[in-house]
Tab-separated table of N, CA, C and O in Angstrom:
chain	number	residue	atom	x	y	z
A	1	GLN	N	10.288	-5.256	-16.628
A	1	GLN	CA	9.126	-4.396	-16.459
A	1	GLN	C	8.597	-4.561	-15.043
A	1	GLN	O	8.308	-5.663	-14.601
A	2	VAL	N	8.461	-3.463	-14.347
A	2	VAL	CA	8.011	-3.497	-12.961
A	2	VAL	C	6.495	-3.383	-12.911
A	2	VAL	O	5.904	-2.514	-13.554
A	3	GLN	N	5.872	-4.249	-12.155
A	3	GLN	CA	4.421	-4.204	-11.964
A	3	GLN	C	4.109	-4.395	-10.497
A	3	GLN	O	4.783	-5.161	-9.799
A	4	LEU	N	3.050	-3.726	-10.056
A	4	LEU	CA	2.540	-3.906	-8.699
A	4	LEU	C	1.148	-4.509	-8.795
A	4	LEU	O	0.301	-4.006	-9.542
A	5	VAL	N	0.929	-5.561	-8.039
A	5	VAL	CA	-0.367	-6.224	-8.051
A	5	VAL	C	-0.877	-6.345	-6.624
A	5	VAL	O	-0.216	-6.956	-5.773
A	6	GLU	N	-2.049	-5.744	-6.389
A	6	GLU	CA	-2.667	-5.801	-5.062
A	6	GLU	C	-3.665	-6.960	-4.993
A	6	GLU	O	-4.227	-7.364	-6.007
A	7	SER	N	-3.891	-7.428	-3.788
A	7	SER	CA	-4.929	-8.428	-3.552
A	7	SER	C	-5.430	-8.284	-2.120
A	7	SER	O	-4.781	-7.624	-1.291
A	8	GLY	N	-6.586	-8.882	-1.855
A	8	GLY	CA	-7.100	-8.911	-0.491
A	8	GLY	C	-8.258	-7.981	-0.218
A	8	GLY	O	-8.815	-7.992	0.887
A	9	GLY	N	-8.640	-7.176	-1.202
A	9	GLY	CA	-9.780	-6.300	-0.978
A	9	GLY	C	-11.075	-7.095	-0.957
A	9	GLY	O	-11.107	-8.286	-1.232
A	10	GLY	N	-12.155	-6.398	-0.610
A	10	GLY	CA	-13.447	-7.064	-0.591
A	10	GLY	C	-14.454	-6.306	0.229
A	10	GLY	O	-14.255	-5.133	0.567
A	11	LEU	N	-15.539	-7.013	0.546
A	11	LEU	CA	-16.628	-6.442	1.324
A	11	LEU	C	-16.567	-6.993	2.745
A	11	LEU	O	-16.439	-8.212	2.934
A	12	VAL	N	-16.654	-6.106	3.719
A	12	VAL	CA	-16.586	-6.527	5.114
A	12	VAL	C	-17.525	-5.646	5.937
A	12	VAL	O	-17.778	-4.499	5.568
A	13	GLN	N	-18.029	-6.196	7.013
A	13	GLN	CA	-18.891	-5.406	7.898
A	13	GLN	C	-18.058	-4.492	8.793
A	13	GLN	O	-16.885	-4.805	9.085
A	14	ALA	N	-18.665	-3.427	9.238
A	14	ALA	CA	-17.987	-2.524	10.162
A	14	ALA	C	-17.511	-3.302	11.388
A	14	ALA	O	-18.225	-4.167	11.899
A	15	GLY	N	-16.286	-2.998	11.797
A	15	GLY	CA	-15.681	-3.711	12.912
A	15	GLY	C	-14.847	-4.895	12.491
A	15	GLY	O	-14.116	-5.465	13.301
A	16	GLY	N	-14.950	-5.265	11.241
A	16	GLY	CA	-14.217	-6.414	10.731
A	16	GLY	C	-12.798	-6.072	10.326
A	16	GLY	O	-12.319	-4.952	10.520
A	17	SER	N	-12.135	-7.073	9.749
A	17	SER	CA	-10.726	-6.934	9.363
A	17	SER	C	-10.505	-7.416	7.936
A	17	SER	O	-11.233	-8.272	7.438
A	18	LEU	N	-9.491	-6.850	7.325
A	18	LEU	CA	-9.029	-7.299	6.011
A	18	LEU	C	-7.515	-7.129	5.965
A	18	LEU	O	-6.951	-6.265	6.642
A	19	ARG	N	-6.880	-7.950	5.155
A	19	ARG	CA	-5.443	-7.813	4.953
A	19	ARG	C	-5.169	-7.653	3.469
A	19	ARG	O	-5.502	-8.526	2.673
A	20	LEU	N	-4.590	-6.526	3.122
A	20	LEU	CA	-4.197	-6.276	1.744
A	20	LEU	C	-2.744	-6.697	1.537
A	20	LEU	O	-1.918	-6.519	2.432
A	21	SER	N	-2.484	-7.231	0.355
A	21	SER	CA	-1.121	-7.608	-0.021
A	21	SER	C	-0.782	-6.978	-1.358
A	21	SER	O	-1.657	-6.741	-2.191
A	22	CYS	N	0.484	-6.718	-1.549
A	22	CYS	CA	0.943	-6.155	-2.813
A	22	CYS	C	2.322	-6.728	-3.116
A	22	CYS	O	3.217	-6.702	-2.268
A	23	ILE	N	2.477	-7.231	-4.318
A	23	ILE	CA	3.774	-7.752	-4.739
A	23	ILE	C	4.320	-6.886	-5.867
A	23	ILE	O	3.577	-6.486	-6.774
A	24	VAL	N	5.574	-6.589	-5.780
A	24	VAL	CA	6.277	-5.845	-6.828
A	24	VAL	C	7.036	-6.866	-7.667
A	24	VAL	O	7.982	-7.503	-7.175
A	25	SER	N	6.605	-7.037	-8.898
A	25	SER	CA	7.237	-8.037	-9.749
A	25	SER	C	8.160	-7.365	-10.763
A	25	SER	O	8.033	-6.193	-11.064
A	26	GLY	N	9.074	-8.163	-11.282
A	26	GLY	CA	10.049	-7.647	-12.231
A	26	GLY	C	11.442	-7.804	-11.670
A	26	GLY	O	11.644	-8.340	-10.590
A	27	SER	N	12.400	-7.316	-12.410
A	27	SER	CA	13.784	-7.379	-11.963
A	27	SER	C	14.060	-6.184	-11.055
A	27	SER	O	14.244	-5.069	-11.519
A	28	ILE	N	14.056	-6.436	-9.744
A	28	ILE	CA	14.164	-5.363	-8.770
A	28	ILE	C	15.535	-5.391	-8.110
A	28	ILE	O	15.957	-6.418	-7.583
A	29	PHE	N	16.213	-4.243	-8.123
A	29	PHE	CA	17.477	-4.119	-7.411
A	29	PHE	C	17.242	-3.585	-6.004
A	29	PHE	O	17.794	-4.087	-5.033
A	30	SER	N	16.411	-2.557	-5.904
A	30	SER	CA	16.109	-1.990	-4.588
A	30	SER	C	14.822	-1.180	-4.648
A	30	SER	O	14.419	-0.718	-5.713
A	31	ILE	N	14.192	-1.065	-3.487
A	31	ILE	CA	12.992	-0.251	-3.333
A	31	ILE	C	13.163	0.591	-2.085
A	31	ILE	O	13.510	0.060	-1.024
A	32	ASN	N	12.918	1.867	-2.180
A	32	ASN	CA	12.989	2.703	-0.981
A	32	ASN	C	11.738	2.490	-0.145
A	32	ASN	O	11.640	1.530	0.590
A	33	ALA	N	10.770	3.342	-0.302
A	33	ALA	CA	9.568	3.222	0.516
A	33	ALA	C	8.471	2.477	-0.230
A	33	ALA	O	8.408	2.505	-1.458
A	34	MET	N	7.625	1.816	0.527
A	34	MET	CA	6.424	1.188	-0.016
A	34	MET	C	5.251	1.689	0.811
A	34	MET	O	5.412	2.022	1.997
A	35	GLY	N	4.102	1.720	0.186
A	35	GLY	CA	2.987	2.268	0.953
A	35	GLY	C	1.650	1.982	0.326
A	35	GLY	O	1.536	1.307	-0.709
A	36	TRP	N	0.638	2.485	1.010
A	36	TRP	CA	-0.747	2.353	0.572
A	36	TRP	C	-1.413	3.725	0.589
A	36	TRP	O	-1.292	4.476	1.565
A	37	TYR	N	-2.103	4.009	-0.490
A	37	TYR	CA	-2.953	5.181	-0.592
A	37	TYR	C	-4.379	4.689	-0.800
A	37	TYR	O	-4.599	3.526	-1.135
A	38	ARG	N	-5.328	5.575	-0.615
A	38	ARG	CA	-6.715	5.218	-0.908
A	38	ARG	C	-7.439	6.422	-1.497
A	38	ARG	O	-7.062	7.566	-1.252
A	39	GLN	N	-8.466	6.102	-2.254
A	39	GLN	CA	-9.283	7.153	-2.850
A	39	GLN	C	-10.741	6.741	-2.771
A	39	GLN	O	-11.141	5.723	-3.358
A	40	ALA	N	-11.491	7.519	-2.043
A	40	ALA	CA	-12.935	7.301	-1.936
A	40	ALA	C	-13.640	8.105	-3.025
A	40	ALA	O	-13.082	9.090	-3.526
A	41	PRO	N	-14.855	7.722	-3.392
A	41	PRO	CA	-15.585	8.455	-4.438
A	41	PRO	C	-15.710	9.929	-4.098
A	41	PRO	O	-16.109	10.290	-2.995
A	42	GLY	N	-15.352	10.770	-5.054
A	42	GLY	CA	-15.479	12.207	-4.870
A	42	GLY	C	-14.418	12.834	-3.998
A	42	GLY	O	-14.488	14.030	-3.701
A	43	LYS	N	-13.436	12.056	-3.593
A	43	LYS	CA	-12.385	12.587	-2.727
A	43	LYS	C	-11.021	12.423	-3.380
A	43	LYS	O	-10.844	11.631	-4.302
A	44	GLN	N	-10.059	13.177	-2.860
A	44	GLN	CA	-8.693	13.063	-3.364
A	44	GLN	C	-8.020	11.818	-2.807
A	44	GLN	O	-8.365	11.327	-1.725
A	45	ARG	N	-7.044	11.343	-3.543
A	45	ARG	CA	-6.252	10.215	-3.070
A	45	ARG	C	-5.442	10.668	-1.852
A	45	ARG	O	-4.864	11.740	-1.857
A	46	GLU	N	-5.404	9.818	-0.842
A	46	GLU	CA	-4.695	10.177	0.379
A	46	GLU	C	-3.788	9.045	0.833
A	46	GLU	O	-4.063	7.861	0.596
A	47	LEU	N	-2.721	9.430	1.509
A	47	LEU	CA	-1.808	8.442	2.067
A	47	LEU	C	-2.472	7.748	3.246
A	47	LEU	O	-3.036	8.393	4.116
A	48	VAL	N	-2.370	6.427	3.256
A	48	VAL	CA	-2.863	5.636	4.384
A	48	VAL	C	-1.712	5.242	5.294
A	48	VAL	O	-1.743	5.464	6.496
A	49	ALA	N	-0.684	4.648	4.695
A	49	ALA	CA	0.459	4.202	5.484
A	49	ALA	C	1.661	4.040	4.572
A	49	ALA	O	1.510	3.780	3.369
A	50	ARG	N	2.827	4.185	5.174
A	50	ARG	CA	4.060	4.129	4.404
A	50	ARG	C	5.132	3.482	5.258
A	50	ARG	O	5.179	3.684	6.487
A	51	ILE	N	6.006	2.701	4.616
A	51	ILE	CA	7.098	2.061	5.343
A	51	ILE	C	8.362	2.143	4.507
A	51	ILE	O	8.348	1.866	3.306
A	52	THR	N	9.448	2.543	5.129
A	52	THR	CA	10.716	2.661	4.413
A	52	THR	C	11.435	1.314	4.375
A	52	THR	O	11.035	0.351	5.032
A	53	SER	N	12.506	1.264	3.635
A	53	SER	CA	13.289	0.036	3.545
A	53	SER	C	13.884	-0.330	4.899
A	53	SER	O	14.138	-1.501	5.169
A	54	GLY	N	14.068	0.660	5.750
A	54	GLY	CA	14.610	0.402	7.079
A	54	GLY	C	13.557	0.074	8.105
A	54	GLY	O	13.879	-0.230	9.261
A	55	GLY	N	12.292	0.132	7.714
A	55	GLY	CA	11.209	-0.249	8.619
A	55	GLY	C	10.508	0.901	9.316
A	55	GLY	O	9.626	0.668	10.145
A	56	SER	N	10.871	2.130	9.025
A	56	SER	CA	10.165	3.267	9.628
A	56	SER	C	8.779	3.390	9.012
A	56	SER	O	8.624	3.284	7.799
A	57	ARG	N	7.809	3.611	9.878
A	57	ARG	CA	6.405	3.648	9.441
A	57	ARG	C	5.774	4.993	9.753
A	57	ARG	O	6.101	5.622	10.763
A	58	ASN	N	4.853	5.406	8.901
A	58	ASN	CA	3.980	6.510	9.268
A	58	ASN	C	2.584	6.221	8.736
A	58	ASN	O	2.422	5.517	7.739
A	59	TYR	N	1.608	6.744	9.462
A	59	TYR	CA	0.204	6.455	9.189
A	59	TYR	C	-0.614	7.742	9.130
A	59	TYR	O	-0.290	8.726	9.791
A	60	ALA	N	-1.695	7.677	8.379
A	60	ALA	CA	-2.681	8.747	8.450
A	60	ALA	C	-3.304	8.724	9.841
A	60	ALA	O	-3.479	7.654	10.439
A	61	GLU	N	-3.633	9.905	10.352
A	61	GLU	CA	-4.223	9.983	11.692
A	61	GLU	C	-5.485	9.136	11.794
A	61	GLU	O	-5.755	8.536	12.839
A	62	SER	N	-6.241	9.078	10.713
A	62	SER	CA	-7.536	8.390	10.739
A	62	SER	C	-7.417	6.877	10.891
A	62	SER	O	-8.406	6.210	11.203
A	63	VAL	N	-6.222	6.327	10.647
A	63	VAL	CA	-6.072	4.863	10.719
A	63	VAL	C	-5.116	4.416	11.819
A	63	VAL	O	-4.950	3.211	12.048
A	64	LYS	N	-4.503	5.358	12.503
A	64	LYS	CA	-3.560	5.002	13.571
A	64	LYS	C	-4.251	4.146	14.628
A	64	LYS	O	-5.362	4.453	15.057
A	65	GLY	N	-3.575	3.082	15.017
A	65	GLY	CA	-4.125	2.174	16.019
A	65	GLY	C	-5.042	1.114	15.438
A	65	GLY	O	-5.415	0.171	16.137
A	66	ARG	N	-5.411	1.256	14.181
A	66	ARG	CA	-6.303	0.269	13.541
A	66	ARG	C	-5.619	-0.467	12.401
A	66	ARG	O	-5.908	-1.638	12.159
A	67	PHE	N	-4.744	0.214	11.682
A	67	PHE	CA	-4.050	-0.376	10.533
A	67	PHE	C	-2.578	-0.578	10.859
A	67	PHE	O	-1.975	0.225	11.581
A	68	THR	N	-2.007	-1.636	10.284
A	68	THR	CA	-0.585	-1.900	10.446
A	68	THR	C	0.022	-2.232	9.091
A	68	THR	O	-0.468	-3.123	8.395
A	69	ILE	N	1.077	-1.515	8.742
A	69	ILE	CA	1.780	-1.788	7.496
A	69	ILE	C	3.038	-2.584	7.787
A	69	ILE	O	3.705	-2.362	8.820
A	70	SER	N	3.351	-3.519	6.894
A	70	SER	CA	4.576	-4.301	7.036
A	70	SER	C	5.085	-4.629	5.638
A	70	SER	O	4.346	-4.499	4.657
A	71	ARG	N	6.326	-5.047	5.581
A	71	ARG	CA	6.889	-5.409	4.277
A	71	ARG	C	7.857	-6.560	4.429
A	71	ARG	O	8.458	-6.747	5.499
A	72	ASP	N	7.990	-7.290	3.337
A	72	ASP	CA	8.954	-8.385	3.251
A	72	ASP	C	9.916	-7.999	2.137
A	72	ASP	O	9.586	-8.130	0.958
A	73	ASN	N	11.077	-7.517	2.519
A	73	ASN	CA	12.032	-7.031	1.516
A	73	ASN	C	12.530	-8.149	0.605
A	73	ASN	O	12.804	-7.917	-0.576
A	74	ALA	N	12.641	-9.332	1.128
A	74	ALA	CA	13.139	-10.453	0.318
A	74	ALA	C	12.150	-10.817	-0.787
A	74	ALA	O	12.555	-11.268	-1.867
A	75	LYS	N	10.862	-10.612	-0.503
A	75	LYS	CA	9.829	-10.977	-1.483
A	75	LYS	C	9.307	-9.758	-2.237
A	75	LYS	O	8.436	-9.897	-3.085
A	76	ASN	N	9.791	-8.575	-1.898
A	76	ASN	CA	9.291	-7.335	-2.510
A	76	ASN	C	7.776	-7.216	-2.343
A	76	ASN	O	7.048	-6.951	-3.306
A	77	MET	N	7.344	-7.444	-1.131
A	77	MET	CA	5.919	-7.382	-0.835
A	77	MET	C	5.659	-6.403	0.304
A	77	MET	O	6.493	-6.202	1.187
A	78	VAL	N	4.468	-5.816	0.264
A	78	VAL	CA	4.016	-4.951	1.337
A	78	VAL	C	2.595	-5.362	1.693
A	78	VAL	O	1.832	-5.802	0.828
A	79	TYR	N	2.284	-5.242	2.972
A	79	TYR	CA	0.988	-5.668	3.486
A	79	TYR	C	0.342	-4.524	4.262
A	79	TYR	O	1.024	-3.665	4.818
A	80	LEU	N	-0.975	-4.584	4.310
A	80	LEU	CA	-1.717	-3.644	5.152
A	80	LEU	C	-2.773	-4.440	5.913
A	80	LEU	O	-3.733	-4.911	5.310
A	81	GLN	N	-2.550	-4.598	7.199
A	81	GLN	CA	-3.538	-5.255	8.047
A	81	GLN	C	-4.490	-4.191	8.559
A	81	GLN	O	-4.077	-3.246	9.240
A	82	MET	N	-5.756	-4.344	8.232
A	82	MET	CA	-6.772	-3.361	8.607
A	82	MET	C	-7.752	-3.992	9.585
A	82	MET	O	-8.346	-5.034	9.275
A	83	SER	N	-7.891	-3.379	10.728
A	83	SER	CA	-8.798	-3.885	11.751
A	83	SER	C	-9.763	-2.779	12.160
A	83	SER	O	-9.529	-1.605	11.867
A	84	SER	N	-10.815	-3.170	12.860
A	84	SER	CA	-11.831	-2.214	13.324
A	84	SER	C	-12.261	-1.299	12.178
A	84	SER	O	-12.323	-0.080	12.322
A	85	LEU	N	-12.557	-1.907	11.065
A	85	LEU	CA	-12.889	-1.128	9.874
A	85	LEU	C	-14.188	-0.359	10.050
A	85	LEU	O	-15.129	-0.818	10.722
A	86	LYS	N	-14.202	0.823	9.438
A	86	LYS	CA	-15.346	1.710	9.502
A	86	LYS	C	-15.868	1.967	8.091
A	86	LYS	O	-15.098	1.867	7.126
A	87	PRO	N	-17.129	2.333	7.960
A	87	PRO	CA	-17.644	2.642	6.621
A	87	PRO	C	-16.821	3.715	5.904
A	87	PRO	O	-16.678	3.661	4.678
A	88	GLU	N	-16.256	4.639	6.660
A	88	GLU	CA	-15.454	5.690	6.026
A	88	GLU	C	-14.113	5.189	5.507
A	88	GLU	O	-13.373	5.940	4.864
A	89	ASP	N	-13.779	3.946	5.769
A	89	ASP	CA	-12.577	3.348	5.186
A	89	ASP	C	-12.843	2.826	3.769
A	89	ASP	O	-11.914	2.399	3.084
A	90	THR	N	-14.096	2.867	3.353
A	90	THR	CA	-14.440	2.408	2.011
A	90	THR	C	-13.729	3.252	0.964
A	90	THR	O	-13.829	4.481	0.963
A	91	ALA	N	-13.005	2.578	0.076
A	91	ALA	CA	-12.219	3.274	-0.938
A	91	ALA	C	-11.533	2.246	-1.826
A	91	ALA	O	-11.530	1.050	-1.513
A	92	VAL	N	-10.943	2.743	-2.894
A	92	VAL	CA	-10.006	1.924	-3.653
A	92	VAL	C	-8.634	2.144	-3.036
A	92	VAL	O	-8.201	3.291	-2.868
A	93	TYR	N	-7.965	1.068	-2.706
A	93	TYR	CA	-6.652	1.131	-2.063
A	93	TYR	C	-5.574	0.816	-3.102
A	93	TYR	O	-5.646	-0.198	-3.793
A	94	TYR	N	-4.586	1.698	-3.147
A	94	TYR	CA	-3.504	1.582	-4.124
A	94	TYR	C	-2.179	1.322	-3.412
A	94	TYR	O	-1.837	2.004	-2.443
A	95	CYS	N	-1.454	0.382	-3.951
A	95	CYS	CA	-0.105	0.101	-3.465
A	95	CYS	C	0.887	0.964	-4.233
A	95	CYS	O	0.714	1.199	-5.438
A	96	THR	N	1.914	1.431	-3.552
A	96	THR	CA	2.960	2.202	-4.217
A	96	THR	C	4.345	1.678	-3.829
A	96	THR	O	4.542	1.180	-2.728
A	97	ALA	N	5.249	1.817	-4.759
A	97	ALA	CA	6.656	1.521	-4.503
A	97	ALA	C	7.449	2.720	-4.996
A	97	ALA	O	7.372	3.077	-6.170
A	98	ALA	N	8.173	3.342	-4.091
A	98	ALA	CA	8.898	4.566	-4.414
A	98	ALA	C	10.404	4.318	-4.458
A	98	ALA	O	10.929	3.529	-3.673
A	99	GLY	N	11.067	4.985	-5.355
A	99	GLY	CA	12.511	4.849	-5.447
A	99	GLY	C	12.945	3.475	-5.893
A	99	GLY	O	13.903	2.917	-5.375
A	100	VAL	N	12.252	2.925	-6.872
A	100	VAL	CA	12.563	1.583	-7.359
A	100	VAL	C	13.707	1.640	-8.379
A	100	VAL	O	13.688	2.455	-9.284
A	101	ARG	N	14.660	0.767	-8.181
A	101	ARG	CA	15.762	0.629	-9.133
A	101	ARG	C	15.801	-0.811	-9.599
A	101	ARG	O	15.737	-1.736	-8.787
A	102	THR	N	15.925	-0.989	-10.914
A	102	THR	CA	16.036	-2.342	-11.464
A	102	THR	C	17.489	-2.737	-11.650
A	102	THR	O	17.798	-3.890	-11.961
A	103	ASP	N	18.372	-1.767	-11.464
A	103	ASP	CA	19.802	-2.032	-11.591
A	103	ASP	C	20.529	-0.981	-10.765
A	103	ASP	O	19.975	0.076	-10.483
A	104	VAL	N	21.759	-1.270	-10.404
A	104	VAL	CA	22.507	-0.356	-9.549
A	104	VAL	C	22.721	1.002	-10.217
A	104	VAL	O	22.853	2.021	-9.552
A	105	ILE	N	22.723	1.042	-11.554
A	105	ILE	CA	22.944	2.316	-12.242
A	105	ILE	C	21.640	2.947	-12.713
A	105	ILE	O	21.637	3.999	-13.347
A	106	ASP	N	20.524	2.275	-12.405
A	106	ASP	CA	19.222	2.775	-12.851
A	106	ASP	C	18.812	4.018	-12.066
A	106	ASP	O	19.100	4.123	-10.877
A	107	PRO	N	18.119	4.940	-12.717
A	107	PRO	CA	17.511	6.016	-11.931
A	107	PRO	C	16.341	5.454	-11.126
A	107	PRO	O	15.765	4.427	-11.489
A	108	ARG	N	16.016	6.135	-10.025
A	108	ARG	CA	14.905	5.676	-9.205
A	108	ARG	C	13.571	6.104	-9.832
A	108	ARG	O	13.447	7.218	-10.309
A	109	ARG	N	12.620	5.208	-9.794
A	109	ARG	CA	11.291	5.496	-10.327
A	109	ARG	C	10.229	5.079	-9.313
A	109	ARG	O	10.448	4.218	-8.479
A	110	ASP	N	9.076	5.683	-9.427
A	110	ASP	CA	7.936	5.345	-8.579
A	110	ASP	C	6.892	4.605	-9.400
A	110	ASP	O	6.680	4.907	-10.573
A	111	TYR	N	6.246	3.650	-8.744
A	111	TYR	CA	5.235	2.844	-9.421
A	111	TYR	C	3.976	2.736	-8.565
A	111	TYR	O	4.036	2.793	-7.326
A	112	TRP	N	2.856	2.518	-9.244
A	112	TRP	CA	1.559	2.352	-8.600
A	112	TRP	C	0.897	1.073	-9.079
A	112	TRP	O	1.070	0.669	-10.225
A	113	GLY	N	0.121	0.469	-8.188
A	113	GLY	CA	-0.710	-0.644	-8.581
A	113	GLY	C	-2.023	-0.156	-9.166
A	113	GLY	O	-2.289	1.045	-9.216
A	114	GLN	N	-2.857	-1.101	-9.601
A	114	GLN	CA	-4.137	-0.761	-10.225
A	114	GLN	C	-5.221	-0.480	-9.193
A	114	GLN	O	-6.250	0.102	-9.533
A	115	GLY	N	-5.006	-0.898	-7.975
A	115	GLY	CA	-5.981	-0.646	-6.924
A	115	GLY	C	-6.850	-1.851	-6.622
A	115	GLY	O	-7.115	-2.678	-7.494
A	116	THR	N	-7.284	-1.923	-5.388
A	116	THR	CA	-8.209	-2.960	-4.960
A	116	THR	C	-9.312	-2.320	-4.118
A	116	THR	O	-9.036	-1.457	-3.275
A	117	GLN	N	-10.538	-2.724	-4.382
A	117	GLN	CA	-11.680	-2.094	-3.712
A	117	GLN	C	-11.869	-2.676	-2.312
A	117	GLN	O	-11.882	-3.896	-2.127
A	118	VAL	N	-12.033	-1.784	-1.356
A	118	VAL	CA	-12.408	-2.173	0.008
A	118	VAL	C	-13.732	-1.483	0.321
A	118	VAL	O	-13.834	-0.254	0.221
A	119	THR	N	-14.722	-2.282	0.666
A	119	THR	CA	-16.036	-1.741	1.001
A	119	THR	C	-16.420	-2.200	2.403
A	119	THR	O	-16.418	-3.405	2.677
A	120	VAL	N	-16.735	-1.246	3.254
A	120	VAL	CA	-17.115	-1.547	4.633
A	120	VAL	C	-18.576	-1.158	4.813
A	120	VAL	O	-18.940	0.006	4.670
A	121	SER	N	-19.384	-2.148	5.115
A	121	SER	CA	-20.815	-1.892	5.285
A	121	SER	C	-21.134	-1.607	6.752
A	121	SER	O	-20.510	-2.152	7.658
A	122	SER	N	-22.127	-0.765	6.953
A	122	SER	CA	-22.493	-0.384	8.335
A	122	SER	C	-23.533	-1.328	8.922
A	122	SER	O	-24.085	-2.168	8.234
């Protein structure tokens, strides 16, 4: 059974930093892309950052230059280093793992974590 568990959220002042972590547990054969989405109250869920198995990254325009995504393929973990945080970064942050296979013959599936709250005070 594949599960994603996020950690590292919390309350921080504007200008501060936080590092989110997410581990994909279970019997994992391969994972294509991993990423972070966020959803603020009253808004749609949006992509924050994404990283492929080969290390290619893309970011939302609003976080470019402030956030950095990385992954540890050996540990099936993905990280989001967030710096220069702004109140508008306040949201629930969700980890995703796309194209997950638990076996070489398994179909690829996508999974989501439960989310971790990030609150940035002004």
